[in-house]
Tab-separated table of C-alpha atoms in Angstrom:
chain	number	residue	atom	x	y	z
A	1119	MET	CA	302.430	-30.456	87.617
A	1120	TYR	CA	301.132	-27.036	88.122
A	1121	LYS	CA	301.953	-24.580	90.755
A	1122	SER	CA	299.116	-22.897	92.416
A	1123	THR	CA	298.736	-20.703	95.356
A	1124	ILE	CA	296.336	-21.839	97.957
A	1125	LYS	CA	295.327	-19.378	100.503
A	1126	ILE	CA	294.862	-21.273	103.632
A	1127	ALA	CA	293.016	-20.017	106.578
A	1128	ALA	CA	294.875	-19.802	109.813
A	1129	VAL	CA	293.009	-18.886	112.871
A	1130	LEU	CA	292.953	-15.265	113.934
A	1131	ILE	CA	290.013	-15.456	116.235
A	1132	ALA	CA	288.202	-18.638	116.929
A	1133	SER	CA	284.923	-17.210	118.087
A	1134	SER	CA	284.391	-20.410	119.990
A	1135	LEU	CA	284.896	-23.986	119.128
A	1136	LEU	CA	282.470	-25.463	121.508
A	1137	TYR	CA	283.114	-28.669	123.282
A	1138	ALA	CA	279.935	-30.611	123.681
A	1139	CYS	CA	278.829	-30.573	127.237
A	1140	GLY	CA	278.162	-34.260	127.478
A	1141	GLY	CA	278.509	-36.202	130.614
A	1142	ASN	CA	281.361	-38.440	129.573
A	1143	GLN	CA	284.887	-38.065	128.310
A	1144	GLU	CA	284.091	-39.322	124.825
A	1145	GLU	CA	281.430	-36.682	124.231
A	1146	GLU	CA	283.668	-33.960	125.554
A	1147	ASN	CA	286.107	-34.589	122.736
A	1148	ILE	CA	283.542	-34.009	120.000
A	1149	ILE	CA	283.772	-30.544	118.570
A	1150	THR	CA	280.670	-28.907	117.258
A	1151	GLN	CA	280.702	-26.106	114.808
A	1152	GLU	CA	280.947	-22.399	115.311
A	1153	GLU	CA	282.136	-19.964	112.721
A	1154	VAL	CA	285.853	-19.382	112.841
A	1155	VAL	CA	287.124	-15.998	111.716
A	1156	THR	CA	290.305	-16.396	109.783
A	1157	GLU	CA	293.310	-14.704	108.412
A	1158	GLU	CA	295.044	-15.970	105.323
A	1159	ILE	CA	298.505	-17.257	104.838
A	1160	THR	CA	299.876	-18.279	101.505
A	1161	ILE	CA	300.911	-21.807	100.776
A	1162	GLU	CA	302.602	-22.864	97.608
A	1163	GLU	CA	301.746	-26.352	96.561
A	1164	THR	CA	301.528	-28.650	93.618
A	1165	ASN	CA	298.903	-31.156	94.627
A	1166	GLU	CA	295.545	-32.057	93.240
A	1167	LEU	CA	292.248	-32.186	95.056
A	1168	GLU	CA	291.245	-35.537	96.520
A	1169	TYR	CA	287.637	-36.715	96.471
A	1170	VAL	CA	285.637	-38.679	99.010
A	1171	PHE	CA	282.336	-40.236	97.964
A	1172	PRO	CA	279.409	-41.507	100.019
A	1173	SER	CA	278.737	-45.214	100.238
A	1174	PRO	CA	276.159	-46.646	97.815
A	1175	LEU	CA	274.361	-47.841	100.949
A	1176	GLN	CA	273.821	-44.303	102.173
A	1177	ILE	CA	272.378	-43.197	98.832
A	1178	ALA	CA	270.123	-46.270	98.803
A	1179	GLU	CA	268.989	-45.452	102.352
A	1180	LEU	CA	268.193	-41.868	101.417
A	1181	PHE	CA	266.230	-43.003	98.384
A	1182	LYS	CA	264.401	-45.635	100.403
A	1183	ARG	CA	263.436	-43.080	103.020
A	1184	ALA	CA	262.121	-40.937	100.190
A	1185	GLY	CA	259.935	-43.816	99.025
A	1186	LEU	CA	262.091	-46.012	96.790
A	1187	THR	CA	260.213	-49.302	96.596
A	1188	TYR	CA	261.568	-52.671	95.534
A	1189	ILE	CA	261.069	-53.818	91.963
A	1190	GLY	CA	262.807	-57.163	91.569
A	1191	ASP	CA	263.741	-57.235	87.935
A	1192	LEU	CA	265.368	-53.804	87.829
A	1193	THR	CA	268.768	-54.918	89.094
A	1194	ASN	CA	271.563	-56.318	86.958
A	1195	SER	CA	271.429	-60.074	86.485
A	1196	ILE	CA	274.218	-61.968	88.219
A	1197	ASP	CA	274.437	-64.092	85.067
A	1198	ASN	CA	276.089	-61.153	83.318
A	1199	VAL	CA	279.168	-61.291	85.549
A	1200	ASP	CA	281.182	-63.450	83.149
A	1201	ASN	CA	280.638	-60.999	80.317
A	1202	TYR	CA	282.878	-58.321	81.808
A	1203	ASN	CA	286.358	-58.823	80.507
A	1204	SER	CA	288.123	-55.473	80.588
A	1205	LYS	CA	289.320	-54.096	83.938
A	1206	GLN	CA	287.223	-50.975	83.437
A	1207	ASP	CA	284.037	-52.972	82.775
A	1208	GLN	CA	284.769	-55.107	85.804
A	1209	LYS	CA	285.235	-52.096	88.065
A	1210	LEU	CA	282.138	-50.314	86.767
A	1211	ASN	CA	280.050	-53.450	87.212
A	1212	TYR	CA	281.519	-54.054	90.659
A	1213	GLY	CA	279.956	-50.684	91.474
A	1214	ILE	CA	276.696	-51.659	89.744
A	1215	TYR	CA	276.444	-54.899	91.747
A	1216	SER	CA	277.355	-53.086	95.001
A	1217	ALA	CA	274.447	-50.723	94.444
A	1218	ASP	CA	272.153	-53.656	93.628
A	1219	MET	CA	273.226	-55.399	96.827
A	1220	ALA	CA	272.534	-52.231	98.823
A	1221	TYR	CA	269.090	-51.975	97.175
A	1222	CYS	CA	268.322	-55.613	98.082
A	1223	ILE	CA	269.535	-55.188	101.665
A	1224	MET	CA	267.429	-52.059	102.078
A	1225	ASN	CA	264.437	-54.104	101.017
A	1226	ASN	CA	265.152	-57.234	103.070
A	1227	GLN	CA	265.896	-59.365	100.045
A	1228	THR	CA	268.452	-61.488	101.862
A	1229	GLN	CA	268.850	-64.303	99.326
A	1230	GLU	CA	269.278	-61.771	96.542
A	1231	SER	CA	271.847	-59.938	98.679
A	1232	ILE	CA	273.816	-63.154	99.206
A	1233	ASN	CA	273.742	-63.795	95.461
A	1234	TYR	CA	275.121	-60.327	94.824
A	1235	LEU	CA	277.793	-60.847	97.457
A	1236	SER	CA	278.973	-63.996	95.645
A	1237	THR	CA	279.033	-62.040	92.409
A	1238	LEU	CA	281.091	-59.279	94.013
A	1239	LYS	CA	283.574	-61.857	95.299
A	1240	LYS	CA	283.900	-63.267	91.802
A	1241	LEU	CA	284.500	-59.828	90.316
A	1242	SER	CA	286.930	-58.935	93.095
A	1243	GLU	CA	289.072	-61.954	92.193
A	1244	LYS	CA	289.026	-60.930	88.543
A	1245	ILE	CA	289.975	-57.328	89.237
A	1246	TRP	CA	292.555	-57.739	91.984
A	1247	MET	CA	293.356	-61.466	91.907
A	1248	THR	CA	292.114	-61.600	95.490
A	1249	ASP	CA	288.839	-61.734	97.335
A	1250	VAL	CA	288.921	-58.376	99.090
A	1251	MET	CA	286.203	-59.226	101.573
A	1252	GLY	CA	287.031	-62.944	101.851
A	1253	ALA	CA	287.953	-63.073	105.492
A	1254	MET	CA	284.874	-61.323	106.727
A	1255	GLY	CA	282.465	-64.268	106.684
A	1256	LEU	CA	279.868	-61.982	105.135
A	1257	SER	CA	277.697	-64.702	103.622
A	1258	GLN	CA	277.294	-66.345	107.023
A	1259	ARG	CA	276.585	-63.008	108.657
A	1260	LEU	CA	273.979	-62.195	106.014
A	1261	GLU	CA	272.302	-65.562	106.465
A	1262	ALA	CA	272.341	-65.225	110.246
A	1263	ASN	CA	270.589	-61.881	110.006
A	1264	VAL	CA	267.803	-62.707	107.560
A	1265	GLY	CA	264.967	-60.246	108.064
A	1266	ASN	CA	266.965	-57.944	110.307
A	1267	GLU	CA	267.362	-54.919	108.077
A	1268	ASP	CA	269.336	-52.961	110.643
A	1269	SER	CA	271.990	-55.677	110.974
A	1270	LEU	CA	272.114	-56.191	107.231
A	1271	THR	CA	272.907	-52.536	106.648
A	1272	TYR	CA	275.793	-52.726	109.136
A	1273	ILE	CA	277.130	-55.758	107.282
A	1274	MET	CA	276.958	-53.818	104.027
A	1275	ALA	CA	278.773	-50.902	105.676
A	1276	ASP	CA	281.522	-53.341	106.780
A	1277	LEU	CA	281.859	-54.515	103.208
A	1278	GLN	CA	282.324	-50.941	102.026
A	1279	MET	CA	284.850	-50.276	104.780
A	1280	GLN	CA	286.866	-53.337	103.817
A	1281	MET	CA	286.911	-52.266	100.185
A	1282	ASP	CA	287.991	-48.717	101.055
A	1283	ASP	CA	290.760	-50.036	103.319
A	1284	TYR	CA	292.055	-52.244	100.545
A	1285	LEU	CA	292.078	-49.391	98.035
A	1286	ASP	CA	293.783	-47.027	100.511
A	1287	GLU	CA	296.431	-49.543	101.506
A	1288	ASN	CA	297.280	-50.178	97.895
A	1289	GLU	CA	296.961	-46.526	96.811
A	1290	MET	CA	294.246	-47.353	94.290
A	1291	GLY	CA	292.049	-44.294	94.554
A	1292	ALA	CA	291.441	-44.249	90.794
A	1293	ALA	CA	289.812	-47.687	90.954
A	1294	GLY	CA	287.603	-46.405	93.767
A	1295	SER	CA	286.308	-43.568	91.579
A	1296	ILE	CA	285.399	-45.945	88.741
A	1297	ILE	CA	283.651	-48.341	91.127
A	1298	PHE	CA	281.746	-45.450	92.665
A	1299	ALA	CA	280.737	-44.237	89.181
A	1300	GLY	CA	279.144	-47.644	88.534
A	1301	ALA	CA	277.385	-47.619	91.896
A	1302	TRP	CA	276.106	-44.080	91.424
A	1303	ILE	CA	274.777	-44.765	87.914
A	1304	GLU	CA	272.950	-47.886	89.144
A	1305	THR	CA	271.407	-46.139	92.144
A	1306	MET	CA	270.237	-43.286	89.923
A	1307	TYR	CA	268.841	-45.850	87.483
A	1308	LEU	CA	266.877	-47.555	90.269
A	1309	GLY	CA	265.653	-44.162	91.447
A	1310	VAL	CA	264.425	-42.916	88.068
A	1311	LYS	CA	262.803	-46.247	87.222
A	1312	VAL	CA	260.879	-46.467	90.485
A	1313	ASN	CA	259.888	-42.832	90.062
A	1314	GLU	CA	258.713	-43.542	86.521
A	1315	ASN	CA	256.345	-46.177	87.910
A	1316	GLU	CA	255.158	-44.342	90.963
A	1317	GLY	CA	255.835	-40.591	90.567
A	1318	ASN	CA	257.258	-39.591	93.938
A	1319	GLU	CA	257.980	-35.962	94.885
A	1320	LYS	CA	260.356	-36.800	97.752
A	1321	LEU	CA	262.313	-39.134	95.541
A	1322	ILE	CA	262.606	-36.420	92.885
A	1323	ASN	CA	264.097	-34.131	95.555
A	1324	ARG	CA	266.682	-36.757	96.456
A	1325	LEU	CA	267.440	-37.422	92.775
A	1326	SER	CA	267.912	-33.661	92.265
A	1327	GLU	CA	270.317	-33.481	95.180
A	1328	GLN	CA	272.608	-35.969	93.472
A	1329	ALA	CA	273.990	-33.058	91.439
A	1330	ILE	CA	276.407	-32.454	94.323
A	1331	ILE	CA	277.822	-35.962	93.914
A	1332	LEU	CA	277.967	-35.861	90.146
A	1333	GLU	CA	280.082	-32.693	90.190
A	1334	SER	CA	282.675	-34.380	92.430
A	1335	LEU	CA	282.512	-37.617	90.462
A	1336	ILE	CA	283.259	-35.811	87.201
A	1337	GLY	CA	286.163	-34.014	88.889
A	1338	SER	CA	287.592	-37.288	90.129
A	1339	ILE	CA	287.222	-39.147	86.825
A	1340	LYS	CA	288.821	-36.182	85.010
A	1341	GLN	CA	291.753	-36.325	87.395
A	1342	ASN	CA	292.265	-40.031	86.760
A	1343	ASN	CA	291.973	-39.803	82.994
A	1344	ASN	CA	295.664	-39.283	82.243
A	1345	ASP	CA	295.768	-42.053	79.677
A	1346	ASN	CA	292.343	-41.096	78.207
A	1347	GLN	CA	290.926	-44.510	79.043
A	1348	LEU	CA	288.091	-42.898	80.952
A	1349	SER	CA	287.197	-40.345	78.260
A	1350	ASP	CA	284.009	-42.141	77.185
A	1351	LEU	CA	282.783	-42.442	80.751
A	1352	LEU	CA	283.644	-38.805	81.351
A	1353	THR	CA	281.697	-37.685	78.272
A	1354	ASP	CA	278.706	-39.754	79.383
A	1355	LEU	CA	278.767	-38.308	82.909
A	1356	GLU	CA	279.110	-34.753	81.574
A	1357	SER	CA	276.120	-35.418	79.376
A	1358	ILE	CA	274.113	-36.553	82.436
A	1359	ASN	CA	275.276	-33.436	84.278
A	1360	LYS	CA	273.534	-31.190	81.738
A	1361	HIS	CA	270.207	-32.210	83.280
A	1362	PHE	CA	271.313	-30.606	86.539
A	1363	THR	CA	271.897	-27.170	85.014
A	1364	GLY	CA	271.007	-24.523	87.557
A	1365	PHE	CA	272.093	-26.512	90.597
A	1366	ASN	CA	274.768	-23.995	91.524
A	1367	ASP	CA	272.861	-20.879	90.490
A	1368	SER	CA	270.245	-20.686	93.165
A	1369	GLU	CA	270.333	-20.307	96.912
A	1370	GLU	CA	267.034	-22.181	97.078
A	1371	GLN	CA	266.829	-25.943	96.960
A	1372	PHE	CA	267.403	-27.160	93.418
A	1373	ARG	CA	264.736	-29.422	91.954
A	1374	LEU	CA	264.686	-31.201	88.613
A	1375	SER	CA	261.764	-30.236	86.368
A	1376	ALA	CA	259.435	-32.912	84.981
A	1377	GLU	CA	261.133	-32.556	81.616
A	1378	ALA	CA	264.605	-32.856	83.161
A	1379	ILE	CA	263.549	-35.995	85.070
A	1380	HIS	CA	262.205	-37.500	81.854
A	1381	ASN	CA	265.437	-36.771	79.970
A	1382	LEU	CA	267.582	-37.902	82.913
A	1383	ASN	CA	265.651	-41.170	82.955
A	1384	ASN	CA	266.419	-41.723	79.249
A	1385	ASP	CA	270.106	-40.878	79.524
A	1386	ILE	CA	270.773	-42.788	82.750
A	1387	THR	CA	268.991	-45.840	81.314
A	1388	ALA	CA	271.078	-45.651	78.128
A	1389	LEU	CA	274.330	-45.271	80.076
A	1390	ARG	CA	273.480	-48.068	82.484
A	1391	THR	CA	272.545	-50.358	79.563
A	1392	LYS	CA	275.879	-49.553	77.931
A	1393	ILE	CA	277.731	-50.564	81.116
A	1394	VAL	CA	275.850	-53.726	82.049
A	1395	GLY	CA	275.658	-54.784	78.413
A	1396	GLU	CA	271.993	-55.750	78.168
B	142	MET	CA	340.651	-58.170	95.017
B	143	LYS	CA	337.409	-60.025	94.733
B	144	LYS	CA	336.686	-59.466	98.432
B	145	GLY	CA	337.501	-55.784	98.053
B	146	THR	CA	335.100	-55.418	95.157
B	147	ILE	CA	332.305	-57.053	97.105
B	148	PHE	CA	332.892	-54.774	100.099
B	149	LEU	CA	332.943	-51.759	97.830
B	150	LEU	CA	329.725	-52.852	96.154
B	151	LEU	CA	328.005	-53.417	99.495
B	152	ALA	CA	329.197	-50.027	100.720
B	153	VAL	CA	327.800	-48.304	97.613
B	154	ILE	CA	324.471	-50.116	97.903
B	155	GLY	CA	324.296	-49.212	101.590
B	156	PHE	CA	325.065	-45.570	100.917
B	157	VAL	CA	322.549	-45.282	98.094
B	158	GLY	CA	319.961	-47.074	100.207
B	159	VAL	CA	320.372	-44.643	103.077
B	160	ALA	CA	320.590	-41.588	100.841
B	161	PHE	CA	317.362	-42.344	99.014
B	162	GLN	CA	315.464	-43.916	101.843
B	163	THR	CA	312.062	-42.453	102.410
B	164	THR	CA	310.851	-43.286	105.848
B	165	GLU	CA	307.215	-44.177	105.469
B	166	LEU	CA	305.321	-43.815	108.707
B	167	CYS	CA	301.931	-44.831	107.455
B	168	ASN	CA	300.038	-47.753	108.854
B	169	VAL	CA	296.718	-47.394	107.059
B	170	LYS	CA	294.987	-50.263	108.854
B	171	LEU	CA	295.972	-49.094	112.315
B	172	LEU	CA	295.084	-45.443	111.702
B	173	LYS	CA	291.697	-46.380	110.338
B	174	SER	CA	290.849	-49.041	112.895
B	175	GLU	CA	291.334	-46.472	115.658
B	176	LEU	CA	289.029	-44.077	113.822
B	177	LYS	CA	286.256	-46.586	113.308
B	178	LYS	CA	285.680	-46.691	117.060
B	179	GLU	CA	284.792	-42.999	116.946
B	180	LEU	CA	281.659	-43.760	114.928
B	181	ASN	CA	280.125	-46.076	117.510
B	182	PRO	CA	277.343	-46.381	118.429
B	183	ASP	CA	275.351	-43.710	116.634
B	184	TYR	CA	277.127	-43.287	113.328
B	185	LYS	CA	277.470	-45.656	110.453
B	186	TYR	CA	280.547	-45.852	108.247
B	187	ASP	CA	280.180	-43.820	105.078
B	188	ALA	CA	283.621	-43.194	103.629
B	189	SER	CA	287.274	-42.774	104.508
B	190	ASN	CA	290.461	-41.423	103.060
B	191	VAL	CA	294.175	-41.658	103.651
B	192	THR	CA	296.299	-38.723	102.517
B	193	ARG	CA	299.985	-39.451	102.048
B	194	PHE	CA	302.626	-36.772	101.929
B	195	THR	CA	306.370	-36.243	101.971
B	196	TYR	CA	307.718	-33.363	103.992
B	197	SER	CA	309.665	-30.721	102.135
B	198	SER	CA	311.382	-27.488	103.033
B	199	LYS	CA	308.154	-25.553	102.356
B	200	PHE	CA	304.615	-25.538	103.684
B	201	GLN	CA	302.393	-27.762	101.581
B	202	GLY	CA	298.625	-27.853	101.297
B	203	LYS	CA	296.360	-30.757	100.403
B	204	GLU	CA	292.625	-30.590	100.041
B	205	ILE	CA	289.783	-33.125	100.080
B	206	GLU	CA	286.319	-32.457	98.687
B	207	VAL	CA	283.524	-34.139	100.647
B	208	PRO	CA	279.938	-33.819	99.377
B	209	LEU	CA	277.343	-34.190	102.159
B	210	PHE	CA	273.595	-34.724	101.775
B	211	ASP	CA	271.116	-32.202	103.052
B	212	GLY	CA	269.397	-33.102	106.309
B	213	GLN	CA	271.896	-35.821	107.261
B	214	LYS	CA	273.952	-35.635	110.422
B	215	TYR	CA	277.638	-36.381	109.934
B	216	ARG	CA	280.676	-37.029	112.077
B	217	PHE	CA	284.241	-36.434	110.864
B	218	ALA	CA	287.153	-38.108	112.652
B	219	PHE	CA	290.839	-37.582	111.936
B	220	ASN	CA	293.842	-39.607	113.043
B	221	ILE	CA	297.048	-37.563	112.817
B	222	ASN	CA	299.303	-40.028	114.595
B	223	GLY	CA	302.690	-39.822	112.921
B	224	ALA	CA	302.170	-36.317	111.541
B	225	ASP	CA	304.369	-33.416	112.619
B	226	LYS	CA	303.244	-31.579	115.745
B	227	ASN	CA	302.581	-28.504	113.615
B	228	PHE	CA	300.348	-30.360	111.163
B	229	GLN	CA	297.096	-28.452	110.700
B	230	ILE	CA	293.572	-29.318	109.598
B	231	TYR	CA	290.911	-26.860	108.506
B	232	ILE	CA	287.375	-27.525	107.327
B	233	SER	CA	285.343	-25.023	105.338
B	234	TYR	CA	282.320	-24.849	103.063
B	235	GLU	CA	284.483	-22.887	100.642
B	236	LYS	CA	287.445	-24.148	98.675
B	237	ALA	CA	290.933	-22.991	99.612
B	238	GLY	CA	291.610	-19.763	97.770
B	239	ASP	CA	287.956	-18.636	97.838
B	240	LYS	CA	287.899	-15.060	99.075
B	241	ASN	CA	284.798	-15.744	101.181
B	242	ARG	CA	286.299	-18.776	102.844
B	243	LYS	CA	285.604	-19.204	106.537
B	244	ASN	CA	286.664	-22.199	108.541
B	245	ILE	CA	284.165	-24.228	110.513
B	246	PHE	CA	286.903	-26.288	112.126
B	247	ALA	CA	290.542	-25.534	112.867
B	248	LEU	CA	292.766	-28.099	114.527
B	249	LYS	CA	295.404	-25.482	115.229
B	250	ASP	CA	293.574	-24.061	118.215
B	251	ILE	CA	292.459	-27.230	119.884
B	252	ARG	CA	295.380	-29.554	119.394
B	253	LYS	CA	296.483	-31.286	122.599
B	254	GLU	CA	299.794	-32.975	123.165
B	255	GLY	CA	299.496	-36.740	122.966
B	256	GLN	CA	296.080	-36.627	121.329
B	257	ASP	CA	295.990	-37.987	117.790
B	258	ILE	CA	292.276	-38.332	117.145
B	259	TYR	CA	289.984	-35.344	116.641
B	260	VAL	CA	286.270	-35.535	116.039
B	261	PHE	CA	284.064	-32.884	114.471
B	262	GLU	CA	280.376	-32.585	113.635
B	263	PRO	CA	279.282	-29.877	111.168
B	264	LYS	CA	276.028	-28.010	111.619
B	265	ASP	CA	275.046	-27.891	107.966
B	266	SER	CA	275.356	-30.689	105.479
B	267	LYS	CA	276.574	-29.549	102.099
B	268	LYS	CA	279.868	-29.797	100.249
B	269	VAL	CA	282.837	-29.283	102.558
B	270	TYR	CA	286.543	-28.970	101.960
B	271	ILE	CA	289.130	-30.430	104.317
B	272	THR	CA	292.497	-28.711	104.026
B	273	TYR	CA	295.660	-30.197	105.460
B	274	ILE	CA	298.657	-27.949	106.034
B	275	ILE	CA	301.893	-29.890	106.085
B	276	PRO	CA	304.649	-27.913	107.799
B	277	PRO	CA	308.196	-27.793	106.469
B	278	SER	CA	310.654	-30.314	107.823
B	279	VAL	CA	314.434	-30.481	107.806
B	280	GLU	CA	314.195	-34.235	107.335
B	281	SER	CA	312.685	-33.693	103.955
B	282	THR	CA	312.700	-37.353	102.911
B	283	ASN	CA	310.234	-38.390	105.595
B	284	SER	CA	306.842	-39.510	104.379
B	285	SER	CA	303.752	-39.837	106.461
B	286	CYS	CA	299.994	-39.883	106.191
B	287	VAL	CA	296.839	-38.924	108.002
B	288	ALA	CA	293.514	-40.720	107.956
B	289	PHE	CA	289.990	-39.382	107.908
B	290	ILE	CA	286.715	-41.232	108.387
B	291	LEU	CA	283.185	-40.042	107.755
B	292	GLY	CA	280.120	-41.430	109.462
B	293	TYR	CA	276.454	-40.575	109.072
B	294	GLN	CA	273.720	-40.964	111.583
B	295	PHE	CA	271.574	-43.886	110.759
B	296	ASN	CA	267.831	-43.510	111.145
B	297	SER	CA	265.772	-46.648	111.081
B	298	PHE	CA	262.769	-46.608	108.808
């Protein structure tokens, strides 16, 4: 444990925290942002930073909006699920399959999505000895909403919510970071592969923006690497991070160069292959 | 003699139990289920977090890093039910300790008695830091938690 001093802002002058002027009570309680001028008080504490990551669905949505098309054979085969025997492989591939399911849902591939859901259930039982999303009737909901992309995305969001609740209730934040690492690597893999085929400027912008996530992901994995079991993964992610050099140096929007995209493609593909075991 | 020993043993167990009891006031499911309603109908669930803490005789600080994507509209909702009335939340684009840190949200000024849920929408989407200030408590064995949920505005294609 280390002792650090955190200077915490306490309010000296709140220039104005505006209450939205909506017509109903609910809207009136939503606070929109104004700059708050602060003074500092000193807090002594011994705690580490916590990390919150976006859902794989949101990243898939952003990529899709930027032009990510569907290429069927890019995702990890569900036949591989029985090959993952260590807890770490199972968690990483839970993330990989979550990202694949999000990719299928985004592209209205309902049967594929149901197949991935079954695979996730199987992995969930291996990892936690329980089917985390068992009670949700997700397969039926997916089937009932074939072709309705909007509904399918809400179902996927429910799945994520259920998983997060389970991890929070059982204080398993470390598992969440490993699962997210798998999901992030797979989504990046899908992004660079589609870009390789189609060359898409908007998609490159969204891929470049992922630097913000990778920084936090590395921080989180580092924090959970007390027993050095995540050292390999950490080294691999730090190696990927080298392609994003310059992200923090400029006020302007960071964008990966053609060379960086090419190298990122190679390294993400190699890392993803290592995880899925193809 | 035997009876006396049993009574003594029970008394010791009872004393130790009370002395080391940490009262956990954290119902993760309930805190979160109340927050989920705050996302409807315009925001879709993105992520959530439960921060647990044990009060001590000093102020404590806890911080959460939340990366946000450019151009996306986000809603933050906090449930502080069970936290001390002097519990504070700040949100900033700068980490605690950064000399340029300015808060974009401060619970301290807007807290209302009886209100446990607070909702905030930032103007810019980039990395933000949520800082919780846990006030000192004389009942230093009490544990509690607060929950946070993040939603993003869903745009159909």
